[in-house]
GROMACS .gro file of C-alpha atoms in nm:
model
  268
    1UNK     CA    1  17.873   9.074  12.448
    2UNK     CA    2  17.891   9.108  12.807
    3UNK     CA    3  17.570   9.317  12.752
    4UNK     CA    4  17.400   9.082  12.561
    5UNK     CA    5  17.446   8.772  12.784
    6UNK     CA    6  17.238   8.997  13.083
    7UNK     CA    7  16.961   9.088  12.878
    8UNK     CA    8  16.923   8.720  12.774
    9UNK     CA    9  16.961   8.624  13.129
   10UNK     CA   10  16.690   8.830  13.243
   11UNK     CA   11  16.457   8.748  13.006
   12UNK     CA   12  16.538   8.374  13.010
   13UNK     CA   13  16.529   8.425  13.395
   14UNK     CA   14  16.124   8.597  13.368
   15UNK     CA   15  16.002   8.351  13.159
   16UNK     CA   16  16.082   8.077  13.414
   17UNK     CA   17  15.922   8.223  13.705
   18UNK     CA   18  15.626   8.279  13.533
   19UNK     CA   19  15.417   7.962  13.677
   20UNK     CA   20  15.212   7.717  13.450
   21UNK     CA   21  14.910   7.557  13.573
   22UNK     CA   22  14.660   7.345  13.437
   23UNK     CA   23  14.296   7.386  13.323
   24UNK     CA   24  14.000   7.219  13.519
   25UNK     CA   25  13.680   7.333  13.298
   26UNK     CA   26  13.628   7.111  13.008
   27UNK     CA   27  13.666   7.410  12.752
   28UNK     CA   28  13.749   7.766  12.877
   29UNK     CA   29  13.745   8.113  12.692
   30UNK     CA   30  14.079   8.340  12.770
   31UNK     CA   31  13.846   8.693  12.705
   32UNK     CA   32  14.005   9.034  12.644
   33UNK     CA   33  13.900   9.157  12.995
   34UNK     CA   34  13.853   9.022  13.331
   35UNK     CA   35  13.466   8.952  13.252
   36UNK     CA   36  13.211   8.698  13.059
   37UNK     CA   37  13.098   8.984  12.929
   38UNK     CA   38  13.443   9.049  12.719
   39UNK     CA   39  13.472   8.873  12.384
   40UNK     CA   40  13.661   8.546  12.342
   41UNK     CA   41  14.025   8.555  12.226
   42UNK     CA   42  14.080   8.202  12.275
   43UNK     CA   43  14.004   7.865  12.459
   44UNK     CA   44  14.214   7.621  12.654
   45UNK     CA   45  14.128   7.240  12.660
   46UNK     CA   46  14.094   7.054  13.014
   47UNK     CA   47  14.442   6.952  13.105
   48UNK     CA   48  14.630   7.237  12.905
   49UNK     CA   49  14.855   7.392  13.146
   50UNK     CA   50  14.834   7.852  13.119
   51UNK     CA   51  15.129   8.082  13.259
   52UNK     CA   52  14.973   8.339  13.451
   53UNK     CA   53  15.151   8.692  13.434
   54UNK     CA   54  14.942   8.833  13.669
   55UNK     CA   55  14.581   8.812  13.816
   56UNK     CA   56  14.304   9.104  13.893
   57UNK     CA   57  13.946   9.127  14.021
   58UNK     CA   58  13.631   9.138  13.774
   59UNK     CA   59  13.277   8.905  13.736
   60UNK     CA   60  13.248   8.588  13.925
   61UNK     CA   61  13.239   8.280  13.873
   62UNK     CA   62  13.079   8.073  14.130
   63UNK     CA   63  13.183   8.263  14.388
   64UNK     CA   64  13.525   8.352  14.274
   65UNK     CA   65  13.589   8.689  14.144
   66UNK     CA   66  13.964   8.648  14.063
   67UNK     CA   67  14.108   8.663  13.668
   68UNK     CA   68  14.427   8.517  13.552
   69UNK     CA   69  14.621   8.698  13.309
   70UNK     CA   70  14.781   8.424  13.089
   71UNK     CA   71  15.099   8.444  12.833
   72UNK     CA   72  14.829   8.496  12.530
   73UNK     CA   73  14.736   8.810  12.624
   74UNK     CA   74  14.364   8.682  12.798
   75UNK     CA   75  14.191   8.704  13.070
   76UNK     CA   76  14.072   8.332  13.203
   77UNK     CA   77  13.805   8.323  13.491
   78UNK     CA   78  14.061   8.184  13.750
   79UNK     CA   79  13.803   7.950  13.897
   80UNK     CA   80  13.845   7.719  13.612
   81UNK     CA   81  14.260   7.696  13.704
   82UNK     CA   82  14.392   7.472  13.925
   83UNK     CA   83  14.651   7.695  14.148
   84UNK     CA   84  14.623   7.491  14.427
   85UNK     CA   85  14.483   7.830  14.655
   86UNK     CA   86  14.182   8.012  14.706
   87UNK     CA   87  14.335   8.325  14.612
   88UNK     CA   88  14.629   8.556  14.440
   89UNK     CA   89  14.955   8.345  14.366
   90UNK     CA   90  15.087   8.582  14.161
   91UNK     CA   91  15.096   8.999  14.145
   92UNK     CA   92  14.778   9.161  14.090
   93UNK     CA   93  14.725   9.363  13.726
   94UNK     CA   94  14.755   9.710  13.711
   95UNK     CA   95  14.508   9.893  13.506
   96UNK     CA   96  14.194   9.675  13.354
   97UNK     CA   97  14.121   9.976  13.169
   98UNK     CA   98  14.214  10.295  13.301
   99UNK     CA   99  14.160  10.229  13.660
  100UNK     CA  100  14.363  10.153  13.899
  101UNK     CA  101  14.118  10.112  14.199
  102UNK     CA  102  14.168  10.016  14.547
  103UNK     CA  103  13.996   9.754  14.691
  104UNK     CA  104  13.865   9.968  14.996
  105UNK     CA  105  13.569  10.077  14.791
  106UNK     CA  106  13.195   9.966  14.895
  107UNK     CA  107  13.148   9.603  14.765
  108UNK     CA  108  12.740   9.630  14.840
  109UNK     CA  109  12.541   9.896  14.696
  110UNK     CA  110  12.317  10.066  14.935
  111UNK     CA  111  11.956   9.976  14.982
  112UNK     CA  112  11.849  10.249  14.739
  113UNK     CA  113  12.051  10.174  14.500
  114UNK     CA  114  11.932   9.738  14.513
  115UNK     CA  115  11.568   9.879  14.501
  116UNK     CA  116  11.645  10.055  14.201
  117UNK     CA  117  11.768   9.761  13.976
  118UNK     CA  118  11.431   9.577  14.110
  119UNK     CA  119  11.236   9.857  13.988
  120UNK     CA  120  11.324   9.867  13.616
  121UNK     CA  121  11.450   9.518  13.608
  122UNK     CA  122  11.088   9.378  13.694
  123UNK     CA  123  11.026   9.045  13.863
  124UNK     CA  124  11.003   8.718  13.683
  125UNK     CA  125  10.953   8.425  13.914
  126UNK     CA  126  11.076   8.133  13.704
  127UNK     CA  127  11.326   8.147  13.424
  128UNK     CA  128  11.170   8.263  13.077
  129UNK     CA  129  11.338   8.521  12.766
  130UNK     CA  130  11.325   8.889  12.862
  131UNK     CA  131  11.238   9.135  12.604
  132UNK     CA  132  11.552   9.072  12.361
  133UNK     CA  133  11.552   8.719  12.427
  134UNK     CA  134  11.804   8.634  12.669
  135UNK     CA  135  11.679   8.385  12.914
  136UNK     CA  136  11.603   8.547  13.244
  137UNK     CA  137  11.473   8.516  13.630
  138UNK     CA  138  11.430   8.720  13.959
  139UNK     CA  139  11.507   9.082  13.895
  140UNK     CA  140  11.788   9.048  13.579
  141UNK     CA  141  11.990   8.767  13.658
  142UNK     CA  142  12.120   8.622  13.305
  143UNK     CA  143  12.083   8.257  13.350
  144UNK     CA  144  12.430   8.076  13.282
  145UNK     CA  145  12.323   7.706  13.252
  146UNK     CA  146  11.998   7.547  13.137
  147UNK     CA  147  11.684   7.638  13.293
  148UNK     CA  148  11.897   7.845  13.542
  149UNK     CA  149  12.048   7.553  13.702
  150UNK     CA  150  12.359   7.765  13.861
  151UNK     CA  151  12.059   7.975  14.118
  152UNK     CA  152  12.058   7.838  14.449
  153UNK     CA  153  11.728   7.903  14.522
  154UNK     CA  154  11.446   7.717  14.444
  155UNK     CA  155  11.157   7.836  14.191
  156UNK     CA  156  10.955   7.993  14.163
  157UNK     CA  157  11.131   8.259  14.306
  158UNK     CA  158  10.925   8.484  14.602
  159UNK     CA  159  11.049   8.856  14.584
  160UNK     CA  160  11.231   8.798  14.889
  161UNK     CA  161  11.438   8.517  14.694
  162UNK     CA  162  11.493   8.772  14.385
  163UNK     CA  163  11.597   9.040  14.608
  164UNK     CA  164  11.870   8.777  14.771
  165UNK     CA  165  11.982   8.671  14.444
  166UNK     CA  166  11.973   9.024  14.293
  167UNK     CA  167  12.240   9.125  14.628
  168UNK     CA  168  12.483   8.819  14.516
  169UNK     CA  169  12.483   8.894  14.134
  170UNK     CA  170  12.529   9.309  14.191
  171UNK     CA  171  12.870   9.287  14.370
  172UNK     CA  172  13.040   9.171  14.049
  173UNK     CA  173  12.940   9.454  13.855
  174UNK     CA  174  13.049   9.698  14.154
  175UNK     CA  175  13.362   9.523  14.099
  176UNK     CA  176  13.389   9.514  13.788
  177UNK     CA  177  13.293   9.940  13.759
  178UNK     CA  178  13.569  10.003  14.064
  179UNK     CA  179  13.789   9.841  13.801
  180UNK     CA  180  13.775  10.120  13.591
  181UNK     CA  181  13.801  10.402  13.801
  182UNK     CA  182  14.132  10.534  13.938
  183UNK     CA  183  14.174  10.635  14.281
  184UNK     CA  184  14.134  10.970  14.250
  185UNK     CA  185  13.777  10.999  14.142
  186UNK     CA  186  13.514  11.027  14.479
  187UNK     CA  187  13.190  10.836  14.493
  188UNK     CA  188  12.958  10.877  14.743
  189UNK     CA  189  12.699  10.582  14.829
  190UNK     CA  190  12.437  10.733  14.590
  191UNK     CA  191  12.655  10.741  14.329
  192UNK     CA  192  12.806  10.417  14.273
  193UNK     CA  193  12.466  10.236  14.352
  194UNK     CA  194  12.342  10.465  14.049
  195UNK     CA  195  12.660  10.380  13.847
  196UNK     CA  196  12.608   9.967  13.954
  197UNK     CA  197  12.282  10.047  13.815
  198UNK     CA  198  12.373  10.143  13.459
  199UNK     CA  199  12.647   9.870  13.459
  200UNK     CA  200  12.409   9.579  13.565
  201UNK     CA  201  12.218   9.735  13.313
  202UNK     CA  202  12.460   9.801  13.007
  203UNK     CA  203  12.722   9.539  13.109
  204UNK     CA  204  13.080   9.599  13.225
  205UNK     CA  205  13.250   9.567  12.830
  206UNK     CA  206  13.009   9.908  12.733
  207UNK     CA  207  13.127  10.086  13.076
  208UNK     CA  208  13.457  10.023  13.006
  209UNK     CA  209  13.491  10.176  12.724
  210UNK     CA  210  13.249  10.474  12.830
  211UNK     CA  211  13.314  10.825  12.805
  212UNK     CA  212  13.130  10.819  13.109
  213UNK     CA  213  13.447  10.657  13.249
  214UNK     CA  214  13.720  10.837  13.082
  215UNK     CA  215  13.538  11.191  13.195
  216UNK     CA  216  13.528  11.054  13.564
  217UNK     CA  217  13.873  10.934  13.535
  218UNK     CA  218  13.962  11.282  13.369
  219UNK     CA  219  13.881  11.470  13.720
  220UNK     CA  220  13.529  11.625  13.626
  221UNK     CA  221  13.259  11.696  13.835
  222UNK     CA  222  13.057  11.314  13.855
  223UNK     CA  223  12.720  11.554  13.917
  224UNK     CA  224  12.771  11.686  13.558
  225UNK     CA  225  12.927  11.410  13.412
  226UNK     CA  226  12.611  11.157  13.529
  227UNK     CA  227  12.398  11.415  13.410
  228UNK     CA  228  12.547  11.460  13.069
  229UNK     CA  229  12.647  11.119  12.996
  230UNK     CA  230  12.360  10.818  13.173
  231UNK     CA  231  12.071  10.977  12.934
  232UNK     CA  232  12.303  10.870  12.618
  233UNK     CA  233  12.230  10.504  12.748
  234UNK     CA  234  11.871  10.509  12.639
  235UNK     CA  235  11.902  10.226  12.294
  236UNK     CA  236  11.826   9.852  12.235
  237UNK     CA  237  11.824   9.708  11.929
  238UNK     CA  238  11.902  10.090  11.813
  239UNK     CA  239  11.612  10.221  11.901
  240UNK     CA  240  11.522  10.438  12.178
  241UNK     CA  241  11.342  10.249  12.479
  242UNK     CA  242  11.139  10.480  12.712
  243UNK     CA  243  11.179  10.201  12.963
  244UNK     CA  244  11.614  10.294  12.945
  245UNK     CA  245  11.490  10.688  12.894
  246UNK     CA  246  11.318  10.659  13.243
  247UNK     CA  247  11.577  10.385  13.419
  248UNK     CA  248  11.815  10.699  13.338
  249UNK     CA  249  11.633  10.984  13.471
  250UNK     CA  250  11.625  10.718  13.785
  251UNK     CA  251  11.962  10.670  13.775
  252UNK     CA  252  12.036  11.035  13.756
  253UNK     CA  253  11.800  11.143  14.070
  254UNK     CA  254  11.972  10.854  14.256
  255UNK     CA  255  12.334  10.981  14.175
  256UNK     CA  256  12.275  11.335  14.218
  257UNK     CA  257  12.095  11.250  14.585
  258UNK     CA  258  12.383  11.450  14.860
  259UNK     CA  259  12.471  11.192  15.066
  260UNK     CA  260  12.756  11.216  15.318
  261UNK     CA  261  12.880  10.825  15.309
  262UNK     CA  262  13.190  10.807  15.093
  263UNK     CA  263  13.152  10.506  14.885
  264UNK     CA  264  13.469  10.479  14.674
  265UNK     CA  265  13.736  10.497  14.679
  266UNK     CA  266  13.720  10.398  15.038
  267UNK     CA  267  13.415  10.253  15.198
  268UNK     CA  268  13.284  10.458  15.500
   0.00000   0.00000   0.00000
């Protein structure tokens, strides 16, 4: 009985420090990851107040990279939560999928690697479909509101504009690959540029679940992993795109480029 009347306690006792809060955005999707690009398990109505179990890094949302973990399971961008801070109130996750990483890693690609996405991105100066239909501008930013509304700068974009827009929208998917990764695996600069790359490219739901990932994350050499894995990422629409076929090979020679700056886990 005695026995009984602990365990009840404690979990009585978890449940209350687990801190409610209430929802800002009009209508917001709890996702399966910490990412738009996860699919939607639910939505919360403005007002409805979320218990957050924990909170972790992943895409961001007007500036704020931070996820809330709620009671349901979800992952709700935590920019759209009123916690009353511009940061962690609770205790970060611990795996988003395997990973594990620190937050020491490189949170800007190298110039190399930001001259690659331009390259097989391709510039558009104002906002208009890309090849699949998606609305698009600069060198791959996904527009989030109508006619692109959320970019800060003003169209039609110059290169130099696309290039500063294309170095705010690449740190999220950095983040979002450092995610997945545990500590043990050792990128140089070269490498998670290329790897940034493919996830800009793919999005951060397809790395996650990558074999790519779970090889790295296994301990194998990254030279023959890159090799043996980037080249499977060559489809759209299931077919095979020499554009992706060639953006791989890229990718590749970038990643397999010696380079002595350590990269992740720890930024040199």
């Amino acid at each position: 009985m005695k026995l009984f009347s602990l365990a009840l306690f404690a979990a009585l006792s978890a449940t209350s420090f687990a801190k409610s809060y209430p929802v800002t955005g009009n209508t917001v999707n709890c996702r399966s990851g910490p990412g738009t690009s996860y699919g939607v398990k639910k939505s919360y109505q403005k007002g409805q107040s979320v218990s957050i179990s924990c909170q972790t890094s992943g895409t961001s949302v007007s500036g704020n990279n931070i996820w809330d973990k709620t009671s349901d399971g979800c992952y709700v961008a935590d920019y759209y939560i009123k916690t009353g801070v511009n940061g962690y109130v609770t205790t970060k996750c611990g795996s988003t999928g395997g990973g594990g990483s620190s937050d020491s890693y490189c949170k800007k690609i190298n110039t190399a690697g930001v001259n690659l996405v331009a390259q097989w991105e391709g510039f558009v100066p104002s906002p208009k479909p890309d090849p699949i239909g998606l609305p698009t501008v600069g060198y791959g930013h996904l527009c989030q509101k109508k006619n692109c509304a959320e970019v800060k700068y003003k169209f039609p974009l110059s290169q130099t504009t696309a290039k500063q827009l294309l170095s705010d929208d690449l740190p999220k998917y950095t983040a979002c690959l450092a995610g997945y990764l545990n500590s043990k695996v050792k990128l140089n600069d070269n490498q998670l540029a290329a790897l940034t790359s493919w996830t800009f490219n793919v999005g951060c739901g397809n790395v996650k679940t990558s074999t790519l990932i779970k090889r790295l994350n296994n301990g194998e050499n990254p030279n023959t992993v890159a090799g043996q894995e980037l080249p499977n990422w060559r489809k759209a629409g299931g077919q095979v795109m020499q554009g992706l076929v060639n953006r791989r090979k890229a990718e590749i020679k970038l990643f397999k480029t010696a380079s002595s700056k350590q990269a992740y886990p720890k930024c040199q």
